[in-house]
Coordinates of C-alpha atoms and ligand atoms in Angstrom, one line a residue:
Chain A
M1 CA 0.0 0.0 0.0
T2 CA 2.6 2.6 1.0
D3 CA 4.7 1.3 -1.9
T4 CA 2.1 2.1 -4.4
L5 CA 1.5 5.5 -2.7
L6 CA 5.2 6.4 -2.9
Q7 CA 5.4 5.1 -6.5
N8 CA 2.6 7.4 -7.4
L9 CA 4.2 10.2 -5.5
I10 CA 7.4 9.8 -7.4
N11 CA 5.7 9.7 -10.8
G12 CA 3.6 12.7 -10.0
A13 CA 6.5 14.7 -8.7
L14 CA 8.4 14.0 -12.0
T15 CA 5.5 15.1 -14.1
G16 CA 5.1 18.1 -11.8
C17 CA 8.5 19.4 -13.1
I18 CA 6.9 19.7 -16.6
Y19 CA 3.9 21.4 -15.0
A20 CA 6.3 23.9 -13.5
L21 CA 7.7 24.6 -17.0
I22 CA 4.2 25.2 -18.4
A23 CA 3.4 27.5 -15.5
L24 CA 6.6 29.4 -16.0
G25 CA 5.4 30.3 -19.5
L26 CA 2.1 31.4 -18.0
S27 CA 3.8 33.5 -15.3
L28 CA 5.9 35.3 -17.9
I29 CA 2.7 36.3 -19.7
F30 CA 0.7 37.1 -16.6
G31 CA 3.5 38.7 -14.6
V32 CA 4.6 41.0 -17.3
M33 CA 1.4 42.2 -19.0
N34 CA -1.3 41.2 -16.6
V35 CA -3.1 39.2 -19.3
V36 CA -5.1 36.2 -18.1
N37 CA -4.3 33.9 -20.9
F38 CA -7.0 31.2 -21.0
A39 CA -5.4 29.7 -24.1
H40 CA -2.1 28.7 -22.5
G41 CA -3.2 25.1 -21.8
D42 CA -4.3 24.8 -25.4
F43 CA -0.8 25.9 -26.6
V44 CA 0.5 22.8 -24.7
M45 CA -2.1 20.7 -26.4
L46 CA -1.2 22.2 -29.8
S47 CA 2.5 21.5 -29.1
M48 CA 1.7 17.9 -28.3
Y49 CA -0.2 17.5 -31.6
L50 CA 2.6 19.1 -33.5
T51 CA 5.0 16.7 -31.8
F52 CA 2.8 13.8 -32.8
W53 CA 2.5 15.0 -36.4
I54 CA 6.2 15.7 -36.8
G55 CA 7.0 12.3 -35.3
L56 CA 4.6 10.6 -37.6
W57 CA 5.5 12.3 -40.9
A58 CA 9.1 13.3 -40.4
G59 CA 10.1 10.6 -37.9
V60 CA 11.6 13.1 -35.5
D61 CA 11.7 11.8 -32.0
A62 CA 9.6 13.6 -29.4
V63 CA 12.7 14.5 -27.4
F64 CA 14.0 16.5 -30.4
T65 CA 10.9 18.0 -31.8
P66 CA 11.1 21.1 -29.5
L67 CA 14.0 22.2 -31.7
L68 CA 11.3 22.7 -34.4
T69 CA 8.2 23.4 -32.3
F70 CA 10.0 25.9 -30.0
P71 CA 10.5 28.4 -32.8
A72 CA 7.1 27.6 -34.2
L73 CA 5.3 28.2 -31.0
F74 CA 7.4 31.4 -30.4
L75 CA 6.1 32.7 -33.8
I76 CA 2.5 31.6 -33.0
G77 CA 2.8 33.4 -29.7
L78 CA 4.0 36.6 -31.5
L79 CA 1.2 36.3 -33.9
A80 CA -1.4 35.9 -31.1
Y81 CA 0.2 38.8 -29.3
Y82 CA 0.2 41.3 -32.3
A83 CA -3.2 40.1 -33.7
L84 CA -5.1 39.8 -30.5
I85 CA -3.5 40.8 -27.2
N86 CA -1.9 44.0 -28.3
R87 CA -5.2 45.4 -29.3
T88 CA -6.9 44.6 -26.0
L89 CA -4.3 46.0 -23.7
R90 CA -6.1 49.3 -23.2
Q91 CA -9.5 47.7 -23.2
R92 CA -11.6 46.4 -20.3
Y93 CA -10.6 43.2 -18.6
V94 CA -13.7 41.4 -19.9
T95 CA -12.6 42.1 -23.5
Q96 CA -9.2 40.5 -22.8
I97 CA -10.8 37.5 -21.2
A98 CA -13.2 37.1 -24.1
V99 CA -10.3 37.3 -26.6
T100 CA -8.1 34.6 -24.9
V101 CA -11.2 32.4 -24.3
G102 CA -11.9 32.8 -28.0
L103 CA -8.4 31.8 -28.9
M104 CA -8.7 28.7 -26.6
T105 CA -11.9 27.7 -28.3
F106 CA -10.4 28.3 -31.7
L107 CA -7.3 26.1 -31.0
R108 CA -9.5 23.3 -29.7
A109 CA -11.8 23.4 -32.7
L110 CA -8.8 23.5 -35.0
T111 CA -7.1 20.5 -33.5
Q112 CA -10.4 18.6 -33.5
L113 CA -10.9 19.4 -37.2
I114 CA -7.4 18.3 -38.1
W115 CA -6.8 15.3 -35.8
K116 CA -10.4 14.3 -34.9
A117 CA -11.3 13.6 -31.4
Q118 CA -9.3 10.4 -30.9
P119 CA -6.4 10.4 -28.6
R120 CA -3.0 10.2 -30.4
A121 CA 0.2 8.8 -29.1
L122 CA 3.6 8.3 -30.7
P123 CA 4.5 4.6 -31.2
Y124 CA 8.0 4.9 -29.8
S125 CA 10.5 7.1 -28.0
L126 CA 14.2 7.1 -28.0
I127 CA 14.2 7.0 -24.3
Q128 CA 13.1 3.4 -23.4
G129 CA 13.0 1.3 -20.4
N130 CA 12.7 1.7 -16.7
I131 CA 15.0 2.5 -13.8
Q132 CA 14.6 0.4 -10.7
I133 CA 15.3 2.0 -7.4
G134 CA 14.5 -0.4 -4.5
P135 CA 10.8 -1.3 -4.9
Y136 CA 10.1 1.6 -7.2
T137 CA 10.0 1.6 -11.0
I138 CA 10.7 4.9 -12.7
L139 CA 9.9 5.3 -16.4
A140 CA 13.1 6.5 -18.0
S141 CA 11.2 9.0 -20.2
R142 CA 9.5 10.5 -17.2
L143 CA 12.9 11.0 -15.5
V144 CA 14.5 12.5 -18.6
S145 CA 11.5 14.8 -19.1
A146 CA 11.7 16.0 -15.5
A147 CA 15.4 16.7 -15.9
A148 CA 14.9 18.4 -19.2
S149 CA 12.2 20.6 -17.7
V150 CA 14.4 21.7 -14.8
L151 CA 17.2 22.5 -17.3
A152 CA 14.7 24.6 -19.4
I153 CA 13.6 26.4 -16.3
L154 CA 17.2 27.1 -15.4
G155 CA 17.7 28.4 -18.9
V156 CA 14.8 30.9 -18.5
Y157 CA 16.2 31.9 -15.2
F158 CA 19.6 32.8 -16.8
F159 CA 17.9 34.5 -19.7
L160 CA 15.9 36.7 -17.3
S161 CA 18.8 37.6 -15.0
R162 CA 21.7 37.8 -17.4
T163 CA 20.5 39.2 -20.8
W164 CA 19.3 42.7 -21.6
A165 CA 16.1 41.4 -23.1
G166 CA 15.5 39.3 -20.0
R167 CA 16.1 42.3 -17.7
A168 CA 13.8 44.4 -19.8
I169 CA 11.1 41.8 -19.2
R170 CA 11.6 41.9 -15.5
A171 CA 11.8 45.7 -15.4
A172 CA 8.6 46.0 -17.3
S173 CA 6.9 43.6 -15.0
D174 CA 8.1 45.5 -11.9
D175 CA 7.2 49.0 -13.2
L176 CA 6.1 49.6 -16.7
D177 CA 6.3 53.4 -16.7
A178 CA 9.8 53.3 -15.1
A179 CA 10.9 50.8 -17.7
S180 CA 9.6 53.0 -20.6
L181 CA 11.4 55.9 -19.1
V182 CA 14.8 54.1 -19.3
G183 CA 14.2 53.2 -22.9
V184 CA 12.3 49.9 -22.9
P185 CA 9.8 49.7 -25.7
Y186 CA 6.9 48.0 -23.9
R187 CA 5.0 46.5 -26.8
Q188 CA 8.1 44.7 -28.1
T189 CA 8.9 43.5 -24.6
Y190 CA 5.3 42.2 -24.2
A191 CA 5.6 40.5 -27.5
L192 CA 8.8 38.8 -26.5
A193 CA 7.4 37.7 -23.2
F194 CA 4.3 36.3 -24.9
G195 CA 6.3 34.5 -27.6
L196 CA 8.7 33.0 -25.0
G197 CA 5.9 32.1 -22.7
S198 CA 4.2 30.2 -25.5
A199 CA 7.4 28.7 -26.8
L200 CA 8.0 27.0 -23.4
T201 CA 4.9 25.0 -24.0
A202 CA 6.6 23.5 -27.0
I203 CA 9.3 22.0 -24.8
A204 CA 6.7 20.7 -22.3
G205 CA 4.6 19.3 -25.2
G206 CA 7.5 17.4 -26.6
L207 CA 8.5 16.0 -23.2
L208 CA 4.9 15.0 -22.4
M209 CA 4.6 13.1 -25.7
T210 CA 7.5 10.8 -24.7
F211 CA 5.2 9.0 -22.3
Q212 CA 1.6 10.0 -22.8
Q213 CA -1.0 10.6 -25.4
V214 CA -2.8 13.7 -26.5
D215 CA -6.5 14.5 -27.1
P216 CA -8.2 17.9 -27.9
T217 CA -9.7 18.3 -24.4
M218 CA -6.3 18.3 -22.7
G219 CA -5.9 22.1 -23.1
V220 CA -8.4 22.7 -20.2
R221 CA -6.5 20.4 -17.9
F222 CA -3.2 22.0 -18.6
G223 CA -4.7 25.5 -18.3
L224 CA -6.2 24.6 -14.9
L225 CA -2.9 22.9 -13.8
S226 CA -0.8 25.9 -14.8
W227 CA -3.0 28.4 -13.0
C228 CA -3.0 26.2 -9.9
V229 CA 0.8 25.9 -9.9
L230 CA 1.1 29.7 -10.5
A231 CA -1.4 30.5 -7.7
M232 CA 0.6 28.3 -5.3
A233 CA 4.0 29.7 -6.3
G234 CA 2.9 33.4 -6.5
L235 CA 4.7 35.7 -8.9
G236 CA 8.4 36.3 -9.0
S237 CA 9.9 33.1 -7.6
I238 CA 11.3 30.6 -10.1
P239 CA 12.3 28.0 -7.4
G240 CA 8.8 28.5 -6.0
L241 CA 7.3 27.6 -9.3
L242 CA 9.3 24.4 -9.5
I243 CA 8.4 23.3 -5.9
S244 CA 4.7 24.2 -6.6
G245 CA 4.8 22.2 -9.8
I246 CA 6.1 19.2 -8.0
I247 CA 3.5 19.5 -5.2
V248 CA 0.7 19.8 -7.7
G249 CA 1.9 16.9 -9.8
A250 CA 2.4 14.7 -6.7
A251 CA -1.0 15.7 -5.2
E252 CA -2.7 14.9 -8.5
A253 CA -1.1 11.5 -8.8
V254 CA -1.6 10.5 -5.2
G255 CA -5.2 11.8 -5.2
M256 CA -6.0 9.8 -8.3
S257 CA -4.6 6.6 -6.8
L258 CA -6.3 7.1 -3.4
W259 CA -9.6 8.4 -4.7
D260 CA -10.5 7.9 -8.3
P261 CA -8.5 8.4 -11.5
R262 CA -11.4 10.3 -13.0
A263 CA -11.2 12.9 -10.2
R264 CA -7.9 14.1 -11.7
S265 CA -9.0 17.7 -12.6
L266 CA -11.2 17.9 -9.6
I267 CA -8.2 17.3 -7.3
V268 CA -6.3 20.1 -9.0
Y269 CA -9.3 22.4 -8.9
L270 CA -9.8 21.8 -5.2
L271 CA -6.1 22.4 -4.5
F272 CA -6.4 25.6 -6.6
I273 CA -9.3 26.8 -4.5
L274 CA -7.6 25.8 -1.3
V275 CA -4.5 27.9 -2.2
L276 CA -6.6 30.9 -3.2
W277 CA -8.5 30.6 0.0
L278 CA -5.5 30.2 2.4
R279 CA -2.7 31.9 0.6
P280 CA -4.0 34.3 -2.1
R281 CA -0.5 35.5 -2.8
G282 CA 1.0 32.0 -3.0
L283 CA 3.5 30.3 -0.9
F284 CA 6.7 31.9 -2.4
G285 CA 5.5 35.0 -4.1
R286 CA 6.7 38.5 -3.4
K287 CA 4.5 41.0 -1.6
Chain B
M1 CA 23.2 83.4 -25.2
L2 CA 23.4 79.7 -24.5
N3 CA 21.6 77.1 -26.6
E4 CA 18.1 76.2 -25.6
L5 CA 18.0 72.5 -24.8
L6 CA 14.3 72.2 -23.9
R7 CA 11.5 74.4 -25.2
V8 CA 7.9 74.0 -24.2
E9 CA 5.3 76.0 -26.2
Q10 CA 1.7 76.6 -25.1
L11 CA 1.4 73.1 -23.7
A12 CA -1.9 71.7 -22.6
S13 CA -2.2 68.2 -21.1
G14 CA -4.1 66.0 -18.7
Y15 CA -5.7 62.7 -18.0
H16 CA -8.5 61.1 -20.0
R17 CA -9.9 64.5 -21.1
V18 CA -9.5 65.9 -17.5
P19 CA -7.4 69.0 -18.4
V20 CA -4.5 69.8 -16.0
L21 CA -2.0 72.0 -17.8
N22 CA -3.0 75.0 -19.7
D23 CA -0.9 77.2 -22.0
V24 CA 2.4 76.3 -20.3
S25 CA 5.4 77.8 -22.0
F26 CA 9.0 77.8 -20.7
H27 CA 12.5 76.8 -21.7
V28 CA 15.7 75.4 -20.2
R29 CA 19.1 76.4 -21.5
E30 CA 22.1 74.1 -21.8
G31 CA 24.0 73.9 -18.5
E32 CA 21.2 75.6 -16.6
M33 CA 19.3 74.4 -13.6
V34 CA 15.6 75.4 -13.7
A35 CA 13.1 74.8 -10.9
V36 CA 9.3 74.5 -11.3
I37 CA 7.6 75.1 -8.0
G38 CA 4.0 75.0 -7.0
P39 CA 1.6 73.6 -4.5
N40 CA 0.3 70.0 -4.4
G41 CA -1.9 69.3 -7.4
A42 CA -0.7 72.2 -9.5
G43 CA 0.3 69.9 -12.3
K44 CA 4.1 69.6 -11.8
T45 CA 4.2 65.8 -12.2
T46 CA 1.8 66.0 -15.2
L47 CA 4.2 68.5 -16.8
L48 CA 7.3 66.1 -16.5
K49 CA 5.2 63.1 -17.6
T50 CA 4.1 65.0 -20.7
I51 CA 7.7 66.0 -21.5
S52 CA 9.0 62.5 -21.2
G53 CA 6.1 61.0 -23.2
L54 CA 4.2 59.1 -20.6
L55 CA 1.3 61.5 -21.3
Q56 CA 0.4 62.9 -24.7
P57 CA -0.1 66.7 -24.9
T58 CA -3.6 67.7 -26.0
S59 CA -2.1 70.8 -27.7
G60 CA 1.2 72.7 -27.8
R61 CA 4.7 71.6 -28.8
I62 CA 7.8 70.4 -27.0
F63 CA 11.3 70.7 -28.6
F64 CA 14.5 69.1 -27.3
N65 CA 17.7 70.4 -28.8
G66 CA 15.7 71.9 -31.7
Q67 CA 13.9 68.7 -32.6
E68 CA 10.1 68.3 -31.9
I69 CA 9.6 65.5 -29.5
S70 CA 5.9 65.9 -28.6
G71 CA 3.9 62.8 -29.5
Q72 CA 6.8 60.4 -29.3
P73 CA 6.7 57.4 -27.0
P74 CA 8.8 57.6 -23.7
H75 CA 11.4 55.0 -24.8
T76 CA 12.2 57.1 -27.9
I77 CA 12.4 60.3 -25.9
S78 CA 14.7 58.8 -23.2
R79 CA 17.0 57.6 -26.0
L80 CA 17.4 61.2 -27.2
G81 CA 18.9 62.1 -23.9
I82 CA 16.2 63.1 -21.5
A83 CA 16.2 61.2 -18.2
H84 CA 13.1 61.5 -16.1
V85 CA 13.4 60.6 -12.4
P86 CA 9.8 60.1 -11.5
E87 CA 8.0 61.1 -8.3
G88 CA 8.7 58.5 -5.5
G89 CA 11.7 57.1 -7.4
R90 CA 9.8 54.3 -9.1
L91 CA 12.7 51.8 -8.8
F92 CA 12.5 48.2 -10.1
P93 CA 11.9 46.7 -6.6
N94 CA 12.7 43.1 -7.4
M95 CA 16.0 43.9 -9.2
S96 CA 19.3 44.6 -7.5
V97 CA 20.8 48.0 -7.1
M98 CA 23.3 47.1 -9.8
E99 CA 20.6 45.9 -12.1
N100 CA 18.6 49.1 -11.6
L101 CA 21.7 51.1 -12.6
L102 CA 22.2 48.9 -15.7
M103 CA 18.6 49.3 -16.6
G104 CA 19.1 53.1 -16.4
A105 CA 21.5 52.7 -19.3
Y106 CA 19.2 50.4 -21.2
G107 CA 18.5 52.8 -24.0
N108 CA 22.1 53.8 -24.4
R109 CA 24.3 50.8 -23.4
E110 CA 27.5 52.0 -25.0
V111 CA 27.9 54.5 -22.1
L112 CA 28.6 51.6 -19.8
K113 CA 32.0 51.3 -21.4
T114 CA 32.8 54.9 -20.4
G115 CA 33.1 54.1 -16.6
I116 CA 29.7 55.7 -15.8
L117 CA 29.0 53.1 -13.0
D118 CA 32.3 53.9 -11.2
E119 CA 31.4 57.6 -11.4
L120 CA 28.0 57.0 -9.9
F121 CA 29.4 54.8 -7.2
E122 CA 31.9 57.6 -6.4
L123 CA 29.0 60.1 -6.2
F124 CA 26.8 57.7 -4.1
P125 CA 29.2 55.4 -2.2
R126 CA 26.2 53.9 -0.3
L127 CA 25.0 52.4 -3.5
K128 CA 28.3 50.6 -4.1
E129 CA 28.0 49.0 -0.6
R130 CA 24.5 47.9 -1.4
R131 CA 24.9 47.0 -5.1
H132 CA 23.9 43.3 -4.7
Q133 CA 20.8 44.1 -2.6
L134 CA 17.3 44.2 -4.0
A135 CA 16.1 47.7 -4.5
R136 CA 13.0 47.1 -2.3
T137 CA 15.3 46.5 0.7
L138 CA 16.7 50.0 0.6
S139 CA 15.9 52.9 2.9
G140 CA 14.0 55.9 1.7
G141 CA 17.1 58.0 1.2
E142 CA 19.0 55.2 -0.5
R143 CA 16.0 54.7 -2.9
Q144 CA 16.0 58.3 -3.9
M145 CA 19.8 58.2 -4.5
L146 CA 19.4 55.1 -6.6
A147 CA 16.6 56.7 -8.6
I148 CA 18.8 59.7 -9.4
A149 CA 21.8 57.5 -10.2
R150 CA 19.6 55.3 -12.4
G151 CA 18.6 58.5 -14.3
M152 CA 22.2 59.5 -14.6
A153 CA 23.3 56.1 -15.9
S154 CA 22.6 56.9 -19.5
R155 CA 24.6 60.1 -19.4
P156 CA 21.5 62.2 -20.2
R157 CA 21.8 65.7 -21.6
L158 CA 18.8 66.8 -19.5
L159 CA 17.9 65.4 -16.1
M160 CA 14.4 65.9 -14.9
L161 CA 13.7 65.4 -11.2
D162 CA 10.2 65.1 -9.7
E163 CA 10.3 66.1 -6.0
P164 CA 13.6 64.4 -4.9
S165 CA 12.8 65.6 -1.4
L166 CA 9.5 63.8 -1.1
G167 CA 8.9 61.9 2.1
L168 CA 12.6 62.3 3.3
A169 CA 13.8 63.5 6.7
P170 CA 15.5 66.9 6.5
V171 CA 19.0 65.6 6.9
L172 CA 18.4 63.3 3.9
V173 CA 17.0 66.1 1.9
D174 CA 20.2 68.0 2.6
T175 CA 22.3 65.1 1.4
I176 CA 20.3 64.7 -1.8
Y177 CA 20.6 68.4 -2.5
D178 CA 24.3 68.3 -1.8
R179 CA 24.6 65.6 -4.5
L180 CA 22.5 67.7 -6.9
R181 CA 24.8 70.6 -6.4
V182 CA 27.7 68.5 -7.5
L183 CA 25.9 67.4 -10.6
R184 CA 25.0 71.0 -11.3
E185 CA 28.6 72.1 -10.9
R186 CA 29.7 69.5 -13.4
G187 CA 27.6 71.4 -15.9
L188 CA 24.6 69.0 -16.2
T189 CA 21.3 70.6 -17.4
I190 CA 18.6 70.0 -14.8
L191 CA 14.9 70.6 -14.6
L192 CA 13.7 70.2 -11.0
V193 CA 10.1 70.1 -9.9
E194 CA 9.7 70.7 -6.1
Q195 CA 7.3 71.5 -3.4
S196 CA 10.2 72.1 -1.1
V197 CA 10.6 75.7 -2.4
H198 CA 13.4 76.7 -0.1
H199 CA 15.7 74.0 -1.4
A200 CA 14.8 74.4 -5.0
L201 CA 15.2 78.2 -5.0
S202 CA 18.6 78.1 -3.2
L203 CA 20.1 75.7 -5.8
A204 CA 18.5 76.5 -9.2
D205 CA 19.3 79.4 -11.5
R206 CA 15.8 80.3 -12.7
G207 CA 12.4 79.3 -11.5
Y208 CA 8.8 79.1 -12.7
V209 CA 5.8 79.0 -10.4
L210 CA 3.0 76.7 -11.5
E211 CA -0.5 77.1 -10.0
N212 CA -3.6 75.4 -11.2
G213 CA -1.9 74.2 -14.3
R214 CA -0.6 77.7 -15.4
I215 CA 2.6 79.5 -15.0
V216 CA 1.9 82.5 -12.9
L217 CA 5.4 83.8 -12.2
E218 CA 8.9 83.4 -13.5
G219 CA 12.3 84.8 -12.9
A220 CA 15.8 84.3 -11.5
C221 CA 15.7 82.3 -8.2
A222 CA 17.2 85.2 -6.3
E223 CA 14.4 87.4 -7.5
L224 CA 11.7 84.8 -6.8
S225 CA 13.0 84.4 -3.2
R226 CA 12.4 88.1 -2.7
N227 CA 8.9 88.1 -4.3
S228 CA 6.2 88.8 -1.7
H229 CA 3.7 86.2 -3.1
I230 CA 6.4 83.5 -2.8
R231 CA 7.6 84.6 0.6
Q232 CA 4.1 84.5 1.9
H233 CA 2.7 81.4 0.3
Y234 CA 5.7 79.2 -0.3
L235 CA 8.4 80.2 2.2
G236 CA 6.1 81.0 5.1
L237 CA 7.9 84.2 5.9
Ligands
ADP1 N1 -3.7 59.5 -13.0 C1 -4.5 60.6 -12.9 N2 -5.7 60.6 -13.3 C2 -6.5 61.7 -13.2 N3 -6.2 62.8 -12.7 C3 -4.9 62.9 -12.1 C4 -4.0 61.8 -12.2 N4 -2.8 62.2 -11.6 C5 -3.0 63.5 -11.2 N5 -4.3 63.9 -11.5 C6 -4.8 65.2 -11.2 O1 -4.0 66.2 -11.9 C7 -3.8 67.3 -11.2 C8 -2.3 67.6 -11.1 O2 -1.6 66.6 -10.5 P1 -0.1 66.5 -10.4 O3 0.5 66.8 -11.8 O4 0.3 65.2 -9.8 O5 0.3 67.7 -9.5 P2 1.6 67.9 -8.6 O6 2.7 67.0 -9.1 O7 1.9 69.4 -8.9 O8 1.3 67.7 -7.2 C9 -4.4 67.1 -9.8 O9 -5.6 67.7 -9.7 C10 -4.6 65.6 -9.8 O10 -5.8 65.2 -9.0
MG2 MG1 3.7 65.6 -8.1

């Protein structure tokens, strides 16, 4: 009994590292331009489908597809920013929400149209096999995905702290007027943050496809998951995001095994509500 | 006659059709320090925000070094050489002191090769000690010093300061003004907006008095200090 529990805990924690990566993309978008992007989870789904498609037609392994899908999602993010978000920045909040909910619905309809409603999975992955640690079996692809997610998160951390573009993103998120006054063009900075935030879902999508399937309803789940992780972490702490991702992933997996696998999203939702209720600013967020 | 660096002509500006400034005209010459004084709510902050591009003028024109800048976005205006140190400092609270200074030079990064940071640390030694600290952990006086230093980091041709004395204890105000005196003596052109009239008039060359969005008085600071309206309403004499 405790063995199964721990086994689930480990699996969940590893998947949680990917959730943290997804939530990092969302936090770049929300933290910088205060846009509540309802379509973020559907970018993950789109990335997974693209990974599936590239794997099927070009035979590129899911581990390597981010090399192609990262720039693709970056461009799609830029397009979404300039075509939609940029025009709603000075509008009422409801308008912004309507626009991102619209984008979410559009992406879902599009994937259903192209790939139908059946779940799709890649027949193979370069990363095969299991790793046995005592009584616990860890899927190698899960472990590699978790490690790759942590590396990607570190990469974003270095980008934000060591490059001019990264510092401009942080400055704009701290104080937009002050950033404009030192020469930061805010629309370009927003576009970069939106593009990068979306492109991170490409890495997550590729990694997820190494061990699971995709279907068009997944966007909702990833959207909810990433909001839950972000709410728990609060804004401004990258280590906090990673820890929160791991907690959410582990809670989801343990909850599913103790309660009911169908309660998956319900567990995440309850956790989300609990966090908002007890710690509205998150566990690690700045004031 | 020295070259006019900033020229503001019949400027009107405000917020969402709430007019604040009305027919404001003034100029700042190269190397000069000009003070704009006036009571709370007169429109001093609105004036600086309109010059730096954070607000768009509803009418009138602004020229910097002979070139019209009204209507340009703030990031373009700052790159032309105008540094606006906003009211309250407006630092990047979650960035370190060093990063705040680096961001100050964002629009003009080549100046970082000219030793500007060392100069600023010499001017504000306290900031050097605290360079790895997050800006939000600084004290009020240190914040204002960092705000001024961040404004200086791009080697601007015009430094615009919005109430550098705001909320500071008198000794700190003296320290800040002592630093401004050094900048002034080095020949920097400064446009200073202040409620602390005594400090502003004792340091600047010329002054304008802004009341209810209009300039009601102007002159050399020595003259303004003797003016009965100013003595009565601003200096409390
Ligand atoms: N963001 C704003 N929106 C609307 N009105 C404002 C805003 N900021 C200032 N005001 C109004 O503009 C007038 C001038 O304000 P301000 O320029 O801040 O004056 P000062 O800096 O001289 O104290 C005041 O009446 C103030 O209420
Ligand atoms: Mg003011």
